[in-house]
Tab-separated table of C-alpha atoms in Angstrom:
chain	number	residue	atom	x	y	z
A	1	UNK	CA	147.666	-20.516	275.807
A	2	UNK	CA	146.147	-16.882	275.204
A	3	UNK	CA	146.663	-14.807	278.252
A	4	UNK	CA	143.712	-14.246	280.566
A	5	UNK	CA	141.621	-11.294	279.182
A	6	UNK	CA	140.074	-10.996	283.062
A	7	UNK	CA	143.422	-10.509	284.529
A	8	UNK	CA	144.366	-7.891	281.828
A	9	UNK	CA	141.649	-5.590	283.020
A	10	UNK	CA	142.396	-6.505	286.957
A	11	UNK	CA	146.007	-4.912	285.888
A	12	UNK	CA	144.783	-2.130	284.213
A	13	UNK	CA	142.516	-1.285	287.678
A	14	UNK	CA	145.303	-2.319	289.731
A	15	UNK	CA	147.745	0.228	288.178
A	16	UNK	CA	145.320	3.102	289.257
A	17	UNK	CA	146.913	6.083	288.297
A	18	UNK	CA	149.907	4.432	286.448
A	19	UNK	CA	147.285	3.450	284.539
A	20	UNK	CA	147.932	6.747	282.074
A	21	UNK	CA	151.685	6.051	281.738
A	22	UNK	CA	151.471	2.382	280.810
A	23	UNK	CA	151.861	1.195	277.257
A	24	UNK	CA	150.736	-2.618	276.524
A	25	UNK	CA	152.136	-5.061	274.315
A	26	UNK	CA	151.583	-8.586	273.137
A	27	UNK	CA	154.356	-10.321	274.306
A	28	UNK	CA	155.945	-13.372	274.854
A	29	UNK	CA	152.078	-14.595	274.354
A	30	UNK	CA	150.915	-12.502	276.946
A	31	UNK	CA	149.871	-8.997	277.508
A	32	UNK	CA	152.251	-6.927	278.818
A	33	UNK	CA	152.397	-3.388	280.483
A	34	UNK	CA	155.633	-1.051	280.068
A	35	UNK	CA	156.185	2.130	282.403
A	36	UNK	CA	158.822	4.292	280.514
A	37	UNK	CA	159.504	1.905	278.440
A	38	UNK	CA	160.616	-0.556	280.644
A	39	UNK	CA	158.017	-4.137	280.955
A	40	UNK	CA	156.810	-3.932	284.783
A	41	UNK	CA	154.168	-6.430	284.728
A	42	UNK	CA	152.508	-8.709	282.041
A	43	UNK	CA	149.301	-11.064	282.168
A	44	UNK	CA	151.016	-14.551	281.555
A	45	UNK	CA	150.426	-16.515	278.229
A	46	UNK	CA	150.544	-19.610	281.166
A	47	UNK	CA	148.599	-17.949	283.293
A	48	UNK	CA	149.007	-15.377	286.089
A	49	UNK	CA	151.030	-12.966	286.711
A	50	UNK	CA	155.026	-11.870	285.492
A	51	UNK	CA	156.204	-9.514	288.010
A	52	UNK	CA	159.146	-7.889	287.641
A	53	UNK	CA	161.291	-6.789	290.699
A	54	UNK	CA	164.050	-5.712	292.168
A	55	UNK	CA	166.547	-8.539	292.219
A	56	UNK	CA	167.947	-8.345	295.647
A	57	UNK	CA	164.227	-8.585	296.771
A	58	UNK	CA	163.382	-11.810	294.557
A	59	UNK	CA	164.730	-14.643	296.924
A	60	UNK	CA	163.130	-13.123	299.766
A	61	UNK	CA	159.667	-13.072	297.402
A	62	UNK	CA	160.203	-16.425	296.159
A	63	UNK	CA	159.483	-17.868	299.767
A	64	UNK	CA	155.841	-17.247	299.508
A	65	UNK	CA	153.327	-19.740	298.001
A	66	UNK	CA	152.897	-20.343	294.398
A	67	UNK	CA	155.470	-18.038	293.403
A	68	UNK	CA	158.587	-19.164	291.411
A	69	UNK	CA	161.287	-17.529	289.102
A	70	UNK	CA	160.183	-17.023	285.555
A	71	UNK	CA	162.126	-19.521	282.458
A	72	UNK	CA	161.819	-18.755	279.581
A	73	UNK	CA	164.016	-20.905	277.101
A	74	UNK	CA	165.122	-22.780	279.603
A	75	UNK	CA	166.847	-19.839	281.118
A	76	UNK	CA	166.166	-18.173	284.657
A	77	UNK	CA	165.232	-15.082	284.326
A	78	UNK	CA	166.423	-13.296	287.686
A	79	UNK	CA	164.450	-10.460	288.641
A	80	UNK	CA	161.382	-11.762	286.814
A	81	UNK	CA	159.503	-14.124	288.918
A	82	UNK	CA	155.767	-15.559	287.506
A	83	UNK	CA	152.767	-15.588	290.233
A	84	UNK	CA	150.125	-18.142	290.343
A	85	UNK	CA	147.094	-17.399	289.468
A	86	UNK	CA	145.991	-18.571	293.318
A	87	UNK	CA	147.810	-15.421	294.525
A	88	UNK	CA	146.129	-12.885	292.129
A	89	UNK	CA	142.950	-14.232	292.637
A	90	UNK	CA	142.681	-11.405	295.651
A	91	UNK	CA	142.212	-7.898	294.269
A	92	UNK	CA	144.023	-6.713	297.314
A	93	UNK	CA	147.342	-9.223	296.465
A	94	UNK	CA	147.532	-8.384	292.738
A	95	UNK	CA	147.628	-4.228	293.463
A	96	UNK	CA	150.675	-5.217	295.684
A	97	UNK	CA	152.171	-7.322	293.053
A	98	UNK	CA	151.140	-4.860	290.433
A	99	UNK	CA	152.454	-1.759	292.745
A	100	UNK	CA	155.527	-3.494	293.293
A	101	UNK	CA	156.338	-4.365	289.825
A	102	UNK	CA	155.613	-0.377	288.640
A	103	UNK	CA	157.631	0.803	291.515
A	104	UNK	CA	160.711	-0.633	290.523
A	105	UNK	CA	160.145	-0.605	286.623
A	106	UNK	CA	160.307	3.221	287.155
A	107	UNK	CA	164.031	2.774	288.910
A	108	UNK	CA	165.068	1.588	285.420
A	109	UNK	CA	166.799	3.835	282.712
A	110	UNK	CA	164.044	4.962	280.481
A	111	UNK	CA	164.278	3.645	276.892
């Protein structure tokens, strides 16, 4: 499954003035947006979103609805969790997602 072309340009409003610094890549079959270097936030290939976040934050996040930690390979990837589409649907809800995500890619090392 592509990733949803919709949601791509809901990120790229949500990030508002991050907006300048992010770089975006076709990943993982999704599009995904990297602040210094670092992937903060992609448009899933499955559909929503891939937030990633600060991992002593992520079991407190995974309480709320329709959001779960991301696998890939069969592996948990802690620190990543993927958002249902449900969530994002509210402009309001993905700029938190998408805030949170940028805010915490730009505690990362740059690379």
């Amino acid at each position: 499954m592509a990733y949803d072309e919709v949601l791509a340009e809901r990120i790229r409003d949500a990030l508002g003035p991050d907006r300048v610094d992010a770089i975006e890549k076709k990943m993982f079959g999704g599009l995904s947006f990297m602040i210094d270097g670092n992937m903060a936030v992609a448009a899933s290939g499955r559909g929503g979103l891939l937030a990633r976040v600060d991992p002593n934050e992520a079991t407190e996040l995974l309480r709320r609805k329709s959001v779960e930690t991301m696998t890939m390979g069969g592996r948990e990837m802690h620190g990543w969790l993927h958002v249902g589409p449900d969530v994002i649907d509210d402009d309001a809800a993905l700029t938190e997602w998408v805030h949170r995500s940028v805010a915490f890619a730009r505690t990362l090392p740059r690379k």
